[in-house]
């Protein structure tokens, strides 16, 4: 029968996937569904390729957790999205606590990207090279990278990524750019500027951490505005959370919302695929990050399909 990925591929997309994290991989029922390629043809490491996991001490690289997820994807015949190279969160303390100069932090940044992308060379469909660069007002988020390198950290990261693996698609990944506003405009301007300057950028990732009943009406139009600039787009971290407790009405609205999001990607030719930020409520990050909210995924805590699952199929 039709699955989430087979339906996506029938609509001309490259994949439908899920994020996953290493501790979950001891749960055999969880892994069985994650490995069901009719539903999931792509994996993203939810945490284990982030800077604190990959380079906990300067120059000391630990790939074993990331490798475990790549090996599962390869065993299943699934694509991988790499997540991520440069972000202001989940940084080891040696990055945040050092008095850098422009030159020393640039060297640390390029060394991190060269080793990370180099280790996975040839194995990744895409990389989120830069994650969450903007504030809501469209200014650059202040971090150790803007403090010591400035806005140039973005083109430096992208060029370093291209050199490390010329075959992987280079993405900038962001949230709250799924609707018209200052942040989306800033990202559109950044893409234009990078393209003008010949800086490699292949795609923009839309995280899509949505709330039931609040899927932005401008989402499809925004996707089109980006693809018109000559980049592909992907939905990279989809979940649609609700205030608990769950009700039948909320589950029905969530089904509609999933269908709306998927339909937006279906309708935009260069929207290449969709990734849910884990497929089951059992392992979703939402209750930890948004207290009182949850049940954001297409499968419940017992790995049973929710109405949202049918919403995704309907959307394709
Ligand atoms: C989240 C993970 O899901 C959590 O397990 C972790 O504790 C924090 O990070 N935007 C991103 C992701 O780009 O990396 C985040 O993942 C969710 C928000």
Tab-separated table of C-alpha atoms and ligand atoms in Angstrom:
chain	number	residue	atom	x	y	z
A	1	UNK	CA	0.000	0.000	0.000
A	2	UNK	CA	0.983	3.638	-0.318
A	3	UNK	CA	3.339	5.122	2.244
A	4	UNK	CA	4.482	8.646	3.050
A	5	UNK	CA	7.596	8.299	0.904
A	6	UNK	CA	6.084	6.348	-1.980
A	7	UNK	CA	3.372	9.019	-2.190
A	8	UNK	CA	6.003	11.799	-2.119
A	9	UNK	CA	7.950	10.091	-4.899
A	10	UNK	CA	4.781	9.667	-6.968
A	11	UNK	CA	4.416	13.460	-6.689
A	12	UNK	CA	7.929	13.853	-8.133
A	13	UNK	CA	9.760	14.500	-4.849
A	14	UNK	CA	13.145	13.063	-3.876
A	15	UNK	CA	12.236	11.804	-0.387
A	16	UNK	CA	10.024	11.822	2.675
A	17	UNK	CA	12.080	11.429	5.828
A	18	UNK	CA	12.393	11.641	9.586
A	19	UNK	CA	14.854	12.936	12.130
A	20	UNK	CA	16.129	10.380	14.615
A	21	UNK	CA	18.406	10.318	17.655
A	22	UNK	CA	20.819	7.673	18.881
A	23	UNK	CA	19.129	6.760	22.229
A	24	UNK	CA	15.931	5.832	20.355
A	25	UNK	CA	17.708	3.261	18.225
A	26	UNK	CA	17.580	0.678	21.055
A	27	UNK	CA	13.761	0.515	20.625
A	28	UNK	CA	13.128	-2.231	18.067
A	29	UNK	CA	9.510	-1.249	17.289
A	30	UNK	CA	10.666	2.328	16.702
A	31	UNK	CA	13.513	1.277	14.425
A	32	UNK	CA	11.265	-1.092	12.460
A	33	UNK	CA	8.938	1.738	11.399
A	34	UNK	CA	11.824	4.212	10.916
A	35	UNK	CA	13.320	1.651	8.513
A	36	UNK	CA	10.064	1.191	6.595
A	37	UNK	CA	11.184	2.786	3.350
A	38	UNK	CA	7.626	3.035	2.035
A	39	UNK	CA	7.193	5.740	4.696
A	40	UNK	CA	10.732	7.072	5.246
A	41	UNK	CA	13.374	7.330	2.529
A	42	UNK	CA	15.591	9.897	4.293
A	43	UNK	CA	17.061	10.379	7.789
A	44	UNK	CA	18.438	13.410	9.656
A	45	UNK	CA	20.522	13.075	12.824
A	46	UNK	CA	18.541	15.082	15.383
A	47	UNK	CA	21.592	15.853	17.538
A	48	UNK	CA	24.605	13.683	16.787
A	49	UNK	CA	26.159	15.732	13.964
A	50	UNK	CA	25.957	19.036	15.870
A	51	UNK	CA	29.179	20.802	16.891
A	52	UNK	CA	29.131	19.700	20.570
A	53	UNK	CA	28.742	16.074	19.500
A	54	UNK	CA	31.270	16.128	16.636
A	55	UNK	CA	34.117	18.259	18.073
A	56	UNK	CA	33.725	18.365	21.889
A	57	UNK	CA	37.323	19.540	22.283
A	58	UNK	CA	39.173	21.582	19.692
A	59	UNK	CA	40.648	19.322	17.021
A	60	UNK	CA	39.181	16.149	18.612
A	61	UNK	CA	36.502	14.713	16.324
A	62	UNK	CA	34.010	12.074	17.487
A	63	UNK	CA	31.931	10.699	14.636
A	64	UNK	CA	30.671	7.432	16.150
A	65	UNK	CA	27.109	8.590	16.985
A	66	UNK	CA	26.669	10.290	13.616
A	67	UNK	CA	28.127	7.256	11.876
A	68	UNK	CA	25.544	5.018	13.601
A	69	UNK	CA	22.699	6.971	11.998
A	70	UNK	CA	24.401	7.087	8.598
A	71	UNK	CA	24.953	3.306	8.745
A	72	UNK	CA	21.261	2.729	9.509
A	73	UNK	CA	20.298	4.926	6.555
A	74	UNK	CA	22.709	3.084	4.262
A	75	UNK	CA	21.456	-0.309	5.442
A	76	UNK	CA	17.886	0.817	4.677
A	77	UNK	CA	18.768	2.534	1.381
A	78	UNK	CA	17.737	5.964	2.731
A	79	UNK	CA	19.163	9.394	1.858
A	80	UNK	CA	20.780	11.504	4.593
A	81	UNK	CA	20.520	15.229	5.307
A	82	UNK	CA	23.463	16.534	7.330
A	83	UNK	CA	22.505	18.761	10.304
A	84	UNK	CA	24.343	21.038	11.006
A	85	UNK	CA	27.725	22.793	10.613
A	86	UNK	CA	27.343	26.277	12.148
A	87	UNK	CA	24.720	27.239	14.761
A	88	UNK	CA	24.722	29.336	17.912
A	89	UNK	CA	23.228	26.485	19.955
A	90	UNK	CA	24.684	23.146	21.094
A	91	UNK	CA	28.206	24.548	20.840
A	92	UNK	CA	30.946	23.083	23.040
A	93	UNK	CA	32.266	25.481	25.686
A	94	UNK	CA	35.638	25.784	23.974
A	95	UNK	CA	33.877	27.574	21.097
A	96	UNK	CA	31.803	29.924	23.259
A	97	UNK	CA	34.393	30.604	25.999
A	98	UNK	CA	37.523	31.457	24.006
A	99	UNK	CA	38.715	35.014	23.339
A	100	UNK	CA	39.042	34.558	19.582
A	101	UNK	CA	40.399	36.829	16.912
A	102	UNK	CA	38.836	36.938	13.462
A	103	UNK	CA	41.719	34.780	12.184
A	104	UNK	CA	41.668	32.162	14.970
A	105	UNK	CA	37.876	31.665	14.925
A	106	UNK	CA	37.846	31.537	11.126
A	107	UNK	CA	40.472	28.805	11.325
A	108	UNK	CA	38.467	26.881	13.956
A	109	UNK	CA	35.258	27.242	11.906
A	110	UNK	CA	36.780	26.134	8.626
A	111	UNK	CA	38.580	23.241	10.337
A	112	UNK	CA	35.280	22.082	11.865
A	113	UNK	CA	33.423	22.190	8.549
A	114	UNK	CA	36.263	20.619	6.564
A	115	UNK	CA	36.462	17.673	8.959
A	116	UNK	CA	32.708	17.245	9.434
A	117	UNK	CA	31.676	17.409	5.785
A	118	UNK	CA	34.904	15.700	4.723
A	119	UNK	CA	34.189	12.717	6.990
A	120	UNK	CA	30.796	12.246	5.327
A	121	UNK	CA	31.965	13.121	1.806
A	122	UNK	CA	29.816	11.413	-0.817
A	123	UNK	CA	27.311	10.176	1.800
A	124	UNK	CA	25.014	13.173	2.237
A	125	UNK	CA	22.223	14.403	-0.035
A	126	UNK	CA	22.524	17.831	1.603
A	127	UNK	CA	24.010	19.726	4.552
A	128	UNK	CA	22.467	22.433	6.694
A	129	UNK	CA	25.672	24.469	6.576
A	130	UNK	CA	24.256	27.486	8.409
A	131	UNK	CA	21.418	27.011	10.902
A	132	UNK	CA	19.112	29.777	12.179
A	133	UNK	CA	21.202	32.833	11.184
A	134	UNK	CA	18.482	35.486	11.665
A	135	UNK	CA	16.557	37.285	14.396
A	136	UNK	CA	12.820	37.832	13.940
A	137	UNK	CA	13.461	41.432	12.780
A	138	UNK	CA	15.769	40.234	9.996
A	139	UNK	CA	19.049	41.251	11.643
A	140	UNK	CA	21.757	38.615	12.053
A	141	UNK	CA	21.549	36.627	15.294
A	142	UNK	CA	24.420	37.690	17.573
A	143	UNK	CA	26.756	34.816	18.310
A	144	UNK	CA	30.428	34.101	18.734
A	145	UNK	CA	30.548	33.925	14.923
A	146	UNK	CA	29.131	37.405	14.283
A	147	UNK	CA	31.149	38.820	17.198
A	148	UNK	CA	34.578	37.707	15.993
A	149	UNK	CA	34.104	37.137	12.240
A	150	UNK	CA	31.041	39.221	11.361
A	151	UNK	CA	28.511	38.496	8.583
A	152	UNK	CA	31.340	36.980	6.520
A	153	UNK	CA	31.045	33.791	8.587
A	154	UNK	CA	28.169	32.754	6.287
A	155	UNK	CA	30.014	32.870	2.909
A	156	UNK	CA	33.135	31.456	4.590
A	157	UNK	CA	31.113	28.485	5.868
A	158	UNK	CA	29.448	27.851	2.495
A	159	UNK	CA	32.696	28.031	0.501
A	160	UNK	CA	34.440	25.734	2.968
A	161	UNK	CA	31.551	23.263	2.729
A	162	UNK	CA	31.691	23.264	-1.084
A	163	UNK	CA	35.412	22.532	-1.032
A	164	UNK	CA	34.937	19.690	1.480
A	165	UNK	CA	32.289	17.884	-0.623
A	166	UNK	CA	31.450	19.331	-4.058
A	167	UNK	CA	28.615	16.797	-4.495
A	168	UNK	CA	26.407	17.671	-1.502
A	169	UNK	CA	23.691	20.358	-1.613
A	170	UNK	CA	24.488	23.304	0.628
A	171	UNK	CA	21.541	24.665	2.636
A	172	UNK	CA	20.764	27.504	4.980
A	173	UNK	CA	18.114	26.295	7.441
A	174	UNK	CA	15.755	28.596	9.365
A	175	UNK	CA	12.428	28.870	11.236
A	176	UNK	CA	9.749	31.575	11.044
A	177	UNK	CA	10.558	32.244	7.396
A	178	UNK	CA	7.468	30.243	6.375
A	179	UNK	CA	5.391	33.440	6.263
A	180	UNK	CA	5.742	36.941	4.833
A	181	UNK	CA	7.720	39.217	7.128
A	182	UNK	CA	11.078	40.736	8.021
A	183	UNK	CA	12.816	37.399	8.627
A	184	UNK	CA	11.739	35.858	5.289
A	185	UNK	CA	12.690	39.076	3.496
A	186	UNK	CA	16.134	39.011	5.104
A	187	UNK	CA	16.630	35.411	3.936
A	188	UNK	CA	15.489	36.271	0.391
A	189	UNK	CA	17.981	39.162	0.361
A	190	UNK	CA	20.752	36.928	1.685
A	191	UNK	CA	20.155	34.383	-1.108
A	192	UNK	CA	20.222	37.150	-3.729
A	193	UNK	CA	23.441	38.586	-2.292
A	194	UNK	CA	25.189	35.205	-2.057
A	195	UNK	CA	24.220	34.374	-5.650
A	196	UNK	CA	25.459	37.793	-6.868
A	197	UNK	CA	28.783	37.217	-5.124
A	198	UNK	CA	29.173	33.702	-6.509
A	199	UNK	CA	28.953	32.088	-3.058
A	200	UNK	CA	27.659	28.505	-3.275
A	201	UNK	CA	24.132	28.047	-1.896
A	202	UNK	CA	21.873	25.307	-3.248
A	203	UNK	CA	18.897	25.253	-0.950
A	204	UNK	CA	16.882	26.859	1.802
A	205	UNK	CA	15.456	24.690	4.588
A	206	UNK	CA	12.127	25.595	6.165
A	207	UNK	CA	11.935	24.049	9.610
A	208	UNK	CA	8.114	24.234	9.859
A	209	UNK	CA	7.656	23.772	13.611
A	210	UNK	CA	3.989	24.733	13.409
A	211	UNK	CA	1.041	24.966	15.818
A	212	UNK	CA	-2.294	23.231	15.090
A	213	UNK	CA	-4.640	25.719	13.425
A	214	UNK	CA	-1.827	28.168	12.667
A	215	UNK	CA	-0.177	27.007	9.429
A	216	UNK	CA	0.825	30.249	7.683
A	217	UNK	CA	-1.332	31.064	4.661
A	218	UNK	CA	1.638	32.605	2.788
A	219	UNK	CA	3.768	29.424	3.007
A	220	UNK	CA	3.395	28.206	-0.592
A	221	UNK	CA	3.944	31.721	-1.975
A	222	UNK	CA	7.124	32.066	0.124
A	223	UNK	CA	8.452	28.725	-1.174
A	224	UNK	CA	7.880	29.991	-4.716
A	225	UNK	CA	9.668	33.286	-4.006
A	226	UNK	CA	12.763	31.303	-2.975
A	227	UNK	CA	12.748	28.856	-5.873
A	228	UNK	CA	12.388	31.858	-8.227
A	229	UNK	CA	15.877	32.886	-7.037
A	230	UNK	CA	17.342	29.607	-8.287
A	231	UNK	CA	17.594	27.625	-5.044
A	232	UNK	CA	15.738	24.464	-4.149
A	233	UNK	CA	13.683	24.345	-0.962
A	234	UNK	CA	12.906	21.589	1.530
A	235	UNK	CA	10.760	21.186	4.612
A	236	UNK	CA	13.397	20.077	7.089
A	237	UNK	CA	11.909	19.732	10.596
A	238	UNK	CA	8.134	19.447	10.267
A	239	UNK	CA	5.943	18.980	13.328
A	240	UNK	CA	2.567	20.512	14.247
A	241	UNK	CA	2.089	20.795	18.004
A	242	UNK	CA	-1.027	21.289	20.095
A	243	UNK	CA	-1.824	22.373	23.633
A	244	UNK	CA	-2.454	19.187	25.607
A	245	UNK	CA	-4.677	17.339	26.263
A	246	UNK	CA	-5.301	16.008	22.781
A	247	UNK	CA	-8.921	16.070	21.550
A	248	UNK	CA	-10.606	14.562	18.481
A	249	UNK	CA	-11.128	18.068	17.121
A	250	UNK	CA	-7.427	18.930	17.524
A	251	UNK	CA	-6.394	15.667	15.845
A	252	UNK	CA	-8.727	16.431	12.920
A	253	UNK	CA	-7.362	19.975	12.583
A	254	UNK	CA	-3.834	18.542	12.751
A	255	UNK	CA	-4.684	16.208	9.853
A	256	UNK	CA	-5.881	19.202	7.821
A	257	UNK	CA	-2.745	21.164	8.746
A	258	UNK	CA	-0.368	18.365	7.703
A	259	UNK	CA	-2.247	18.108	4.409
A	260	UNK	CA	-1.928	21.875	3.860
A	261	UNK	CA	1.845	21.848	4.468
A	262	UNK	CA	2.452	18.838	2.222
A	263	UNK	CA	0.245	20.319	-0.491
A	264	UNK	CA	2.387	23.491	-0.479
A	265	UNK	CA	5.532	21.423	-1.132
A	266	UNK	CA	3.735	19.317	-3.743
A	267	UNK	CA	2.682	22.463	-5.599
A	268	UNK	CA	6.201	23.945	-5.808
A	269	UNK	CA	8.358	22.123	-8.358
A	270	UNK	CA	11.686	22.729	-6.622
A	271	UNK	CA	10.465	21.741	-3.174
A	272	UNK	CA	12.480	18.517	-3.126
A	273	UNK	CA	11.272	16.754	0.014
A	274	UNK	CA	9.879	16.787	3.519
A	275	UNK	CA	11.399	15.647	6.817
A	276	UNK	CA	9.403	15.282	10.044
A	277	UNK	CA	11.292	16.115	13.257
A	278	UNK	CA	10.881	12.537	14.404
A	279	UNK	CA	7.848	10.567	13.381
A	280	UNK	CA	6.424	9.594	16.780
A	281	UNK	CA	5.101	11.540	19.775
A	282	UNK	CA	7.129	9.136	21.929
A	283	UNK	CA	10.428	10.809	20.978
A	284	UNK	CA	9.373	14.314	19.896
A	285	UNK	CA	11.388	17.276	21.220
A	286	UNK	CA	8.194	19.350	21.615
A	287	UNK	CA	7.141	18.561	25.228
A	288	UNK	CA	10.664	19.389	26.405
A	289	UNK	CA	10.919	22.630	24.452
A	290	UNK	CA	7.291	23.848	24.761
A	291	UNK	CA	5.889	22.812	28.169
A	292	UNK	CA	2.188	21.945	28.027
A	293	UNK	CA	2.335	21.201	24.313
A	294	UNK	CA	2.928	17.982	22.393
A	295	UNK	CA	1.391	15.277	20.190
A	296	UNK	CA	2.947	17.035	17.161
A	297	UNK	CA	3.899	13.978	15.077
A	298	UNK	CA	2.073	11.718	12.570
A	299	UNK	CA	2.457	8.616	14.801
A	300	UNK	CA	1.380	8.399	18.448
A	301	UNK	CA	3.505	7.236	21.394
A	302	UNK	CA	2.688	3.595	20.615
A	303	UNK	CA	3.852	4.025	17.004
A	304	UNK	CA	0.271	3.907	15.688
A	305	UNK	CA	-0.740	6.134	12.776
A	306	UNK	CA	-2.708	9.261	13.717
A	307	UNK	CA	-5.127	11.183	11.472
A	308	UNK	CA	-2.092	13.362	10.608
A	309	UNK	CA	-0.627	10.375	8.730
A	310	UNK	CA	-3.638	10.369	6.409
A	311	UNK	CA	-3.294	14.151	6.106
A	312	UNK	CA	0.223	13.704	4.687
A	313	UNK	CA	-0.979	11.057	2.212
A	314	UNK	CA	-3.862	13.340	1.173
A	315	UNK	CA	-1.428	16.243	0.708
A	316	UNK	CA	0.697	14.258	-1.773
B	1	LIG	C1	16.503	20.047	18.824
B	1	LIG	C2	16.458	18.563	19.147
B	1	LIG	O1	15.265	18.023	18.630
B	1	LIG	C3	16.530	18.347	20.648
B	1	LIG	O2	16.668	16.967	20.941
B	1	LIG	C4	17.705	19.114	21.231
B	1	LIG	O3	17.684	18.998	22.648
B	1	LIG	C5	17.663	20.561	20.832
B	1	LIG	O4	17.623	20.660	19.418
B	1	LIG	N1	15.823	23.717	15.330
B	1	LIG	C6	16.876	22.913	14.907
B	1	LIG	C7	17.083	21.590	15.550
B	1	LIG	O5	17.551	23.256	13.933
B	1	LIG	O6	18.447	21.235	15.593
B	1	LIG	C8	16.494	21.529	16.937
B	1	LIG	O7	16.602	20.197	17.414
B	1	LIG	C9	15.060	22.003	16.919
B	1	LIG	C10	14.962	23.436	16.453
